[in-house]
Coordinates of N, CA and C and ligand atoms in Angstrom, one line a residue:
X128 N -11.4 15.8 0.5 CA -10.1 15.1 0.1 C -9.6 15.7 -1.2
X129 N -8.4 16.2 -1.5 CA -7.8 16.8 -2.4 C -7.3 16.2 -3.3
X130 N -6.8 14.7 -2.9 CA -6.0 13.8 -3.6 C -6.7 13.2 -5.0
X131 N -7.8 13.4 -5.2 CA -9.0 12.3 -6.5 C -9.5 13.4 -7.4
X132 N -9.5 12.5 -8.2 CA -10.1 13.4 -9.4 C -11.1 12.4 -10.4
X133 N -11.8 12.8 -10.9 CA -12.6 11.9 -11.8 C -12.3 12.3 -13.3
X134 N -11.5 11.2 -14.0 CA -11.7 11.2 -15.7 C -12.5 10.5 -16.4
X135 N -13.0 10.9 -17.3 CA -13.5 10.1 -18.5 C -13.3 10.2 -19.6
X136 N -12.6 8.9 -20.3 CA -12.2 8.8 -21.1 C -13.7 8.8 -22.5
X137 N -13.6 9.7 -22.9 CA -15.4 10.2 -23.4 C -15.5 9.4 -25.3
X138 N -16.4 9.3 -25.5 CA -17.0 8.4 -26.7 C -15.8 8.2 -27.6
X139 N -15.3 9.9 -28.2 CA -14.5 9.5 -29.2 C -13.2 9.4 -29.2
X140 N -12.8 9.1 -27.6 CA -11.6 8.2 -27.2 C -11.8 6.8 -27.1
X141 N -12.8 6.0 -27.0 CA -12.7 5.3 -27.2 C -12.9 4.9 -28.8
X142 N -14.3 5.1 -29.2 CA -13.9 5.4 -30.9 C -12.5 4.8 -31.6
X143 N -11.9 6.1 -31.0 CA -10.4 5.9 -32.3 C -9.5 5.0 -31.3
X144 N -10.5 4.2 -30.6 CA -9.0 3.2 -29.9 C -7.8 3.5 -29.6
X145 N -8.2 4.8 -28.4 CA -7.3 5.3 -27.9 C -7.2 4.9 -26.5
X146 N -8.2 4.2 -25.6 CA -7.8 4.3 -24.5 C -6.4 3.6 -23.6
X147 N -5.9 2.9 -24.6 CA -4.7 1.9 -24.0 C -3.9 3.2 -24.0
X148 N -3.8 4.2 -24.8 CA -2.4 5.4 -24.9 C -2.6 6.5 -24.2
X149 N -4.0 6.5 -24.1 CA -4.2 7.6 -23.0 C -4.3 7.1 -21.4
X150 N -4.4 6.4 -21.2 CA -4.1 5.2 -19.7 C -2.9 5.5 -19.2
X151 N -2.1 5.1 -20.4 CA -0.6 5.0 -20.3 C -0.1 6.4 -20.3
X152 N -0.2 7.3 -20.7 CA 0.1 8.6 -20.3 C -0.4 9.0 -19.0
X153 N -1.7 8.6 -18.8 CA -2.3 9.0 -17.3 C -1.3 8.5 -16.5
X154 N -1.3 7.1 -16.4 CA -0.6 6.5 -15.6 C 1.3 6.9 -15.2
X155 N 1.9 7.0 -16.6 CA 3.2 7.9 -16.6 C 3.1 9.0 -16.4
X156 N 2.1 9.8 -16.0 CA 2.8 11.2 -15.3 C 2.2 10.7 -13.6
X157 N 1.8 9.5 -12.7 CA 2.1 9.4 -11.6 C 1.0 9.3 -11.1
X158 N -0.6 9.2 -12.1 CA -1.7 8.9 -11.4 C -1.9 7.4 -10.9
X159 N -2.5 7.4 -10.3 CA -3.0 6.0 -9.3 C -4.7 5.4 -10.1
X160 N -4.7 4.5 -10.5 CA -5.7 4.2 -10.9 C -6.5 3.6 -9.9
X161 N -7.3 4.2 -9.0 CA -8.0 3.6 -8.2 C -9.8 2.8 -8.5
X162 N -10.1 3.1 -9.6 CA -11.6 2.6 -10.3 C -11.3 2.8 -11.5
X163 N -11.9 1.8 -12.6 CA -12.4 2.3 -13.5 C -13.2 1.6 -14.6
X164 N -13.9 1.9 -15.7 CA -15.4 0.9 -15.8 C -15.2 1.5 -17.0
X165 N -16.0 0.9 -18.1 CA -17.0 0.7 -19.3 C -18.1 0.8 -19.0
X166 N -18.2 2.1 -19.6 CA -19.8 2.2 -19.4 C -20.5 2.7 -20.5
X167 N -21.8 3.1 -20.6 CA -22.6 3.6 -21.7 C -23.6 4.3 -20.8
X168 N -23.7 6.0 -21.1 CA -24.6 7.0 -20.5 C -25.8 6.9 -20.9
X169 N -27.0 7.0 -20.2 CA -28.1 7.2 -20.6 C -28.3 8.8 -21.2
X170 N -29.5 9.3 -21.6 CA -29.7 10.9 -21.9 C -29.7 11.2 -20.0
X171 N -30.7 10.8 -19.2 CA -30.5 11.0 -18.3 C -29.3 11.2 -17.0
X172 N -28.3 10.1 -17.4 CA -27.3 10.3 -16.4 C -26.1 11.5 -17.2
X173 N -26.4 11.1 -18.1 CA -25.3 12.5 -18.8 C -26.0 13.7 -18.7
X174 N -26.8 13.9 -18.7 CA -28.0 15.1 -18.5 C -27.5 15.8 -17.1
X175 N -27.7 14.2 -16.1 CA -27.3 14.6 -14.4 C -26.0 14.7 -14.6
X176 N -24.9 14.4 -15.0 CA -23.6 14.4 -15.0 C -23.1 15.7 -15.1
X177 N -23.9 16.7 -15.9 CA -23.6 17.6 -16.5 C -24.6 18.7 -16.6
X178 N -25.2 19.1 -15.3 CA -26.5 19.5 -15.3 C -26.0 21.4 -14.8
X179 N -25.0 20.9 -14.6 CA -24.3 22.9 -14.4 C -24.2 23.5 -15.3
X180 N -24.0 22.4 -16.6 CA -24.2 23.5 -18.3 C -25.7 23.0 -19.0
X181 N -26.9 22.6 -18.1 CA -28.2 22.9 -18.6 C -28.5 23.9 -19.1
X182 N -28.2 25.1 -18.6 CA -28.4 26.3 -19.9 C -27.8 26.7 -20.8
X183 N -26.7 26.0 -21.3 CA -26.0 26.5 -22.2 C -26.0 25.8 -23.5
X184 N -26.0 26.6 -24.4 CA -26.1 26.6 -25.9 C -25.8 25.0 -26.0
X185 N -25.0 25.0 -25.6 CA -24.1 23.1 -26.1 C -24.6 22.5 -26.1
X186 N -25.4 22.6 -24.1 CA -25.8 21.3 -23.5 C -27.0 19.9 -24.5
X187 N -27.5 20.3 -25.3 CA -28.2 18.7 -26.3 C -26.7 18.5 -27.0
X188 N -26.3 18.9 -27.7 CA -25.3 18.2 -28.1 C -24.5 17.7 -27.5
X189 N -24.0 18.1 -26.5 CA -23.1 17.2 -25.4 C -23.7 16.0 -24.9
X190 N -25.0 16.0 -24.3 CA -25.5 14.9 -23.9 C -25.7 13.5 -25.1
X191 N -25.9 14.6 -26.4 CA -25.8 13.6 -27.5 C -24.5 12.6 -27.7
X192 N -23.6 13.6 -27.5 CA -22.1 13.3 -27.8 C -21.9 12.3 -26.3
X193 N -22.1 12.8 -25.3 CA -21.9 11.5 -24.5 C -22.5 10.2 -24.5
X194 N -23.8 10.6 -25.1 CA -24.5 9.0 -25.0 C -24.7 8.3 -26.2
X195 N -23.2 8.8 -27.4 CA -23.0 8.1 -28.6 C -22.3 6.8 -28.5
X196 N -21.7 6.6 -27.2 CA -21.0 5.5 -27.3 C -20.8 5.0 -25.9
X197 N -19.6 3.8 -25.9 CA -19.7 3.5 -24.5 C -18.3 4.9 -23.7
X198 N -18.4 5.0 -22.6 CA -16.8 5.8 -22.0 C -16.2 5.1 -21.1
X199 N -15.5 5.9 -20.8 CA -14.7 5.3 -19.8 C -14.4 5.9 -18.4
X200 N -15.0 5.9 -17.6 CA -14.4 6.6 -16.5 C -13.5 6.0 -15.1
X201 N -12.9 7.0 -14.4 CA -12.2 6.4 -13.9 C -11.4 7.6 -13.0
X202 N -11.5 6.8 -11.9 CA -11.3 7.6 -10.3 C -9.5 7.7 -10.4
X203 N -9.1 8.7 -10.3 CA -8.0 8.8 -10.4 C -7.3 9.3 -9.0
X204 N -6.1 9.1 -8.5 CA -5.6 9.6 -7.6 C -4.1 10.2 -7.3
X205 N -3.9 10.9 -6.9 CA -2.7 11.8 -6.6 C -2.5 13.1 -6.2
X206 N -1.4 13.5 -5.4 CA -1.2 14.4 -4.9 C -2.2 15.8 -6.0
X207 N -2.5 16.9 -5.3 CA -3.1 17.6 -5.7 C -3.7 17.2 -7.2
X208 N -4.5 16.1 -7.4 CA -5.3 15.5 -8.4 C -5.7 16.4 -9.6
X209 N -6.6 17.3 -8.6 CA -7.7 17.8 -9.6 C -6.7 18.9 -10.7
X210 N -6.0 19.6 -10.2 CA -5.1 20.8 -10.4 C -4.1 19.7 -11.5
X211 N -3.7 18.9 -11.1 CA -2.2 17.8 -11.9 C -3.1 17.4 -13.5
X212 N -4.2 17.1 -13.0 CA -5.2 16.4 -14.0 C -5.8 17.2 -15.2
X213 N -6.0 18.6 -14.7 CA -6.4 19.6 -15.7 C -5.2 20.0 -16.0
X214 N -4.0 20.1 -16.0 CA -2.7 20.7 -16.6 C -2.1 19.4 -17.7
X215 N -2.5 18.0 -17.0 CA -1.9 17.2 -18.1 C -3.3 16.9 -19.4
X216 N -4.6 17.4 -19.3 CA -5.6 17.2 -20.4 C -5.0 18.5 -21.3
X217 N -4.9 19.7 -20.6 CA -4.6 21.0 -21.6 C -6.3 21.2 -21.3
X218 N -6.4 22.8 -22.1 CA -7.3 23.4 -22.4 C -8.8 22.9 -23.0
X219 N -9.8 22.9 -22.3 CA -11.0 22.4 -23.2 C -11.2 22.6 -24.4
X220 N -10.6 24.0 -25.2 CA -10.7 24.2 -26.6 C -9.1 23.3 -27.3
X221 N -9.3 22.0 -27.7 CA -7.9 21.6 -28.2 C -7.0 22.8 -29.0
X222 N -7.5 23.7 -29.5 CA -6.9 24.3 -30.4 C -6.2 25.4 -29.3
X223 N -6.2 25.2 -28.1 CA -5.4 26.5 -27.0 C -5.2 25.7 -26.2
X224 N -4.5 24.6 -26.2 CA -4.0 23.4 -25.5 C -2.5 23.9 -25.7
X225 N -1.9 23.3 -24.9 CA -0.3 23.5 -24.2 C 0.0 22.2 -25.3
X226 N 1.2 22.1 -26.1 CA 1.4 20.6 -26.7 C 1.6 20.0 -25.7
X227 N 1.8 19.3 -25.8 CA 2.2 17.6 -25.1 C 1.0 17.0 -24.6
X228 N -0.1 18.0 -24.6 CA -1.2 17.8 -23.3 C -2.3 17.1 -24.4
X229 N -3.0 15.9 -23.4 CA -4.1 14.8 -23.8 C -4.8 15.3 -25.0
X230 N -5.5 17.1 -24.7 CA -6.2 17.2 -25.6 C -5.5 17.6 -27.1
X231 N -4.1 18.7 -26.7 CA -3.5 18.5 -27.9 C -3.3 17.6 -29.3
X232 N -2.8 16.3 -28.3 CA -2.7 15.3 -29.0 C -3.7 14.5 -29.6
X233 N -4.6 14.9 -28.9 CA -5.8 13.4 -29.7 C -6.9 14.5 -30.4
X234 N -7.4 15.3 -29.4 CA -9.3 16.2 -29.2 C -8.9 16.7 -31.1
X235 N -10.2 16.9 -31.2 CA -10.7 17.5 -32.7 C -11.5 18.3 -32.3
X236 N -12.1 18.8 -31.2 CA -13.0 20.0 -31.1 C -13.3 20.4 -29.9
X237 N -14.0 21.6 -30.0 CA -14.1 22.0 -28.1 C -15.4 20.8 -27.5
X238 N -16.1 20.3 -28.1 CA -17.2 19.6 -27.6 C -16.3 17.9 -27.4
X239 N -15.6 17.5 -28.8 CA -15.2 16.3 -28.4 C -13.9 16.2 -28.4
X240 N -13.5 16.2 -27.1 CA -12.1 17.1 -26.5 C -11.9 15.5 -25.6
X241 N -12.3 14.4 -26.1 CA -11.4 13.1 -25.8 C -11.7 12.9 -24.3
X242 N -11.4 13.9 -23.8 CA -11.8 13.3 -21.8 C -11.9 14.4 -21.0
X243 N -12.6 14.2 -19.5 CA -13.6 14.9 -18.7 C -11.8 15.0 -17.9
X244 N -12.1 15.7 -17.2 CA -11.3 15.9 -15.6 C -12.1 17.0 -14.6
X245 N -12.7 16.5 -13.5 CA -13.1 17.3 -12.6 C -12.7 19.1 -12.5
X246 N -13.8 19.9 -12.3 CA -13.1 21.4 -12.0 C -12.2 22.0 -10.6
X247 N -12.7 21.0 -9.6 CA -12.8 21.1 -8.1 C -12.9 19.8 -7.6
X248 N -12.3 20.4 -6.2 CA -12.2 18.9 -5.1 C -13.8 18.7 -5.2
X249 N -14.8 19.3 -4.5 CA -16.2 19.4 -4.4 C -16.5 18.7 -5.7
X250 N -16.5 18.7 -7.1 CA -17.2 18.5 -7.6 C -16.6 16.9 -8.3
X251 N -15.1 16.5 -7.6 CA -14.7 15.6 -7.9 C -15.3 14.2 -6.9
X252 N -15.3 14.6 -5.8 CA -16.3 13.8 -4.9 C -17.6 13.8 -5.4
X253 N -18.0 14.6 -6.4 CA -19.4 13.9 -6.7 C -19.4 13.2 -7.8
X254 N -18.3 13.6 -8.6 CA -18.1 13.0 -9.8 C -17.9 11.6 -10.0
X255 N -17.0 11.5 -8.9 CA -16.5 10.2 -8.3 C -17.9 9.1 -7.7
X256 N -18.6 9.3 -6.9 CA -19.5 8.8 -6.7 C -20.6 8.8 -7.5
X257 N -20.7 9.8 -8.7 CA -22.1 9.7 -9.6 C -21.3 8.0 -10.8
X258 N -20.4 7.2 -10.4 CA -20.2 6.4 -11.4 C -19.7 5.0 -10.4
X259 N -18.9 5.5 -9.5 CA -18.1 4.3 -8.5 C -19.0 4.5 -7.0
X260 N -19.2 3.4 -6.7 CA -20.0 3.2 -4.9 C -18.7 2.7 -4.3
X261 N -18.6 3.1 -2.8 CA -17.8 3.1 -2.1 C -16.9 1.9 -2.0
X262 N -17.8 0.9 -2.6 CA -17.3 -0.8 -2.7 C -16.1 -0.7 -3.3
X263 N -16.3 -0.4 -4.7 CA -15.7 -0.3 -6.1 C -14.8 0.8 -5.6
X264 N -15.0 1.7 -5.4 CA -13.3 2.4 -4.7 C -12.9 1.6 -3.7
X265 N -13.0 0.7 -2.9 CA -11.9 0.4 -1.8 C -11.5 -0.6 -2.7
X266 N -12.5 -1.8 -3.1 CA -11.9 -2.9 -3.6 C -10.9 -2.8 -4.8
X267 N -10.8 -1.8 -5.6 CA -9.9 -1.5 -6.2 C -9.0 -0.9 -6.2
X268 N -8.7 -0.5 -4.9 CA -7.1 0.5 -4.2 C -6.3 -0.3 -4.4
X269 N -5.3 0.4 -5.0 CA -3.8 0.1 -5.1 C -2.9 0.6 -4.8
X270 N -2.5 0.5 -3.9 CA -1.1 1.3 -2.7 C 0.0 2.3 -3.6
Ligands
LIG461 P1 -15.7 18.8 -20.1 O1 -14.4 19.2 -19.5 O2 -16.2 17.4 -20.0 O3 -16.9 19.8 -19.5 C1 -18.0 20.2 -20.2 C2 -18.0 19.7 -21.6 O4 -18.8 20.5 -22.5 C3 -16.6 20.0 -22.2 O5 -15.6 19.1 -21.7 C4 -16.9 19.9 -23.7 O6 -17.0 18.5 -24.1 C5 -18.2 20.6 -23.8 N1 -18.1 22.0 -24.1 C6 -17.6 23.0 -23.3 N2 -17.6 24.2 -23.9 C7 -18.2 23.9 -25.1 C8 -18.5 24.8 -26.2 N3 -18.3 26.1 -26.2 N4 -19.1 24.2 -27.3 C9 -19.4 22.9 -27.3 N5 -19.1 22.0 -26.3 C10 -18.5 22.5 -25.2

């Protein structure tokens, strides 16, 4: 399915009490909120979350930085998702972000860059189910 994408709104968006402005921008460029939760990562599930950058330099610090607080994720939907979703975050390095874009505006660094957006359909389907069960997506469709 091409239409979903998975964000997370990550520790230090919520932190600086951002997630009502970042919602609202999601929401105004035409995403569908189909799930979305408060949650708090274990080392483990951010470890699995994120286990395609187990070898890289980052990876303890990331998992630190994810499991400093609670996040936010949330199943997102619309035409060509994943592709719409990574053009309105901007660049994972904030400092080579497009202005207008999520990370421009908020991120202070390439590690805490404010929120996730899937790379691929494939990996948004799993992204999507490593947080929401099938329940939790239907029961919260909204046409
Ligand atoms: P995200 O889009 O969630 O995907 C992987 C995350 O790893 C990324 O956002 C950043 O939070 C972090 N990350 C990616 N590259 C680096 C890097 N070079 N140094 C530190 N953190 C990074």
């Amino acid at each position: 399915m091409n239409n979903r994408t998975l964000a997370i709104l990550k520790p230090d968006c919520v932190r600086k009490n951002l997630i009502g402005e970042v919602v609202k921008i999601i929401s105004e460029a035409g995403f569908k909120i189909k799930a979305m939760k408060m949650t708090r990562l274990t080392k483990d599930s951010a470890g699995g979350f994120y286990e395609i950058h187990k070898e890289r330099p980052f990876f303890v610090d990331l998992v630190a930085y994810m499991t400093s607080g609670p996040c936010v994720p949330i199943a997102l939907e619309k035409e060509n998702a994943v592709a719409e979703f990574r053009k309105l975050i901007g660049a994972t390095d904030p400092s080579k972000a497009e202005e207008g874009t999520i990370r421009k505006l908020f991120a202070e660094s390439i590690e805490q860059n404010i929120v996730h957006g899937s790379d691929s359909d494939e990996n948004a389907a799993i992204e999507i189910s490593h947080f929401f069960s099938r329940k939790e997506l239907l029961e919260n469709y909204i046409k």
